[in-house]
Amino acid sequence: MKHPRWRCQRCGERVYEHIEGGYQCHNCERWLEVSELEE
């Protein structure tokens, strides 16, 4: 998993790019799409 510059909007922890697409926060288990991160 890569470490992008974005953080989870829910808990503030770093999100990780998933090999199957999208991004995941390992702290709160939230899945995010790129469109959600760029807002």
XYZ file of C-alpha atoms in Angstrom:
39
model
C 0.000 0.000 0.000
C 1.175 3.486 -0.836
C 1.028 6.395 1.580
C -0.854 9.282 -0.056
C -0.921 12.776 1.396
C -4.597 12.584 2.395
C -6.095 11.920 5.806
C -9.430 10.401 6.782
C -12.167 13.000 7.116
C -13.760 11.014 9.947
C -10.823 10.395 12.314
C -7.872 12.318 10.825
C -5.565 9.320 10.390
C -3.634 8.699 7.171
C -5.424 6.745 4.447
C -3.674 4.111 2.334
C -4.098 3.320 -1.350
C -5.481 -0.198 -1.729
C -4.254 -2.571 -4.437
C -7.861 -3.242 -5.506
C -8.589 0.484 -5.902
C -9.771 3.203 -3.603
C -8.293 4.194 -0.271
C -8.742 2.793 3.221
C -8.300 4.232 6.699
C -6.959 1.491 8.947
C -7.979 3.348 12.087
C -11.751 3.488 11.483
C -11.942 0.962 8.581
C -13.525 3.546 6.253
C -13.178 3.124 2.471
C -12.777 6.283 0.371
C -12.680 7.127 -3.323
C -10.313 9.691 -4.871
C -13.216 12.089 -5.476
C -13.933 12.133 -1.721
C -10.296 12.893 -0.891
C -9.914 15.839 -3.262
C -12.781 17.844 -1.717
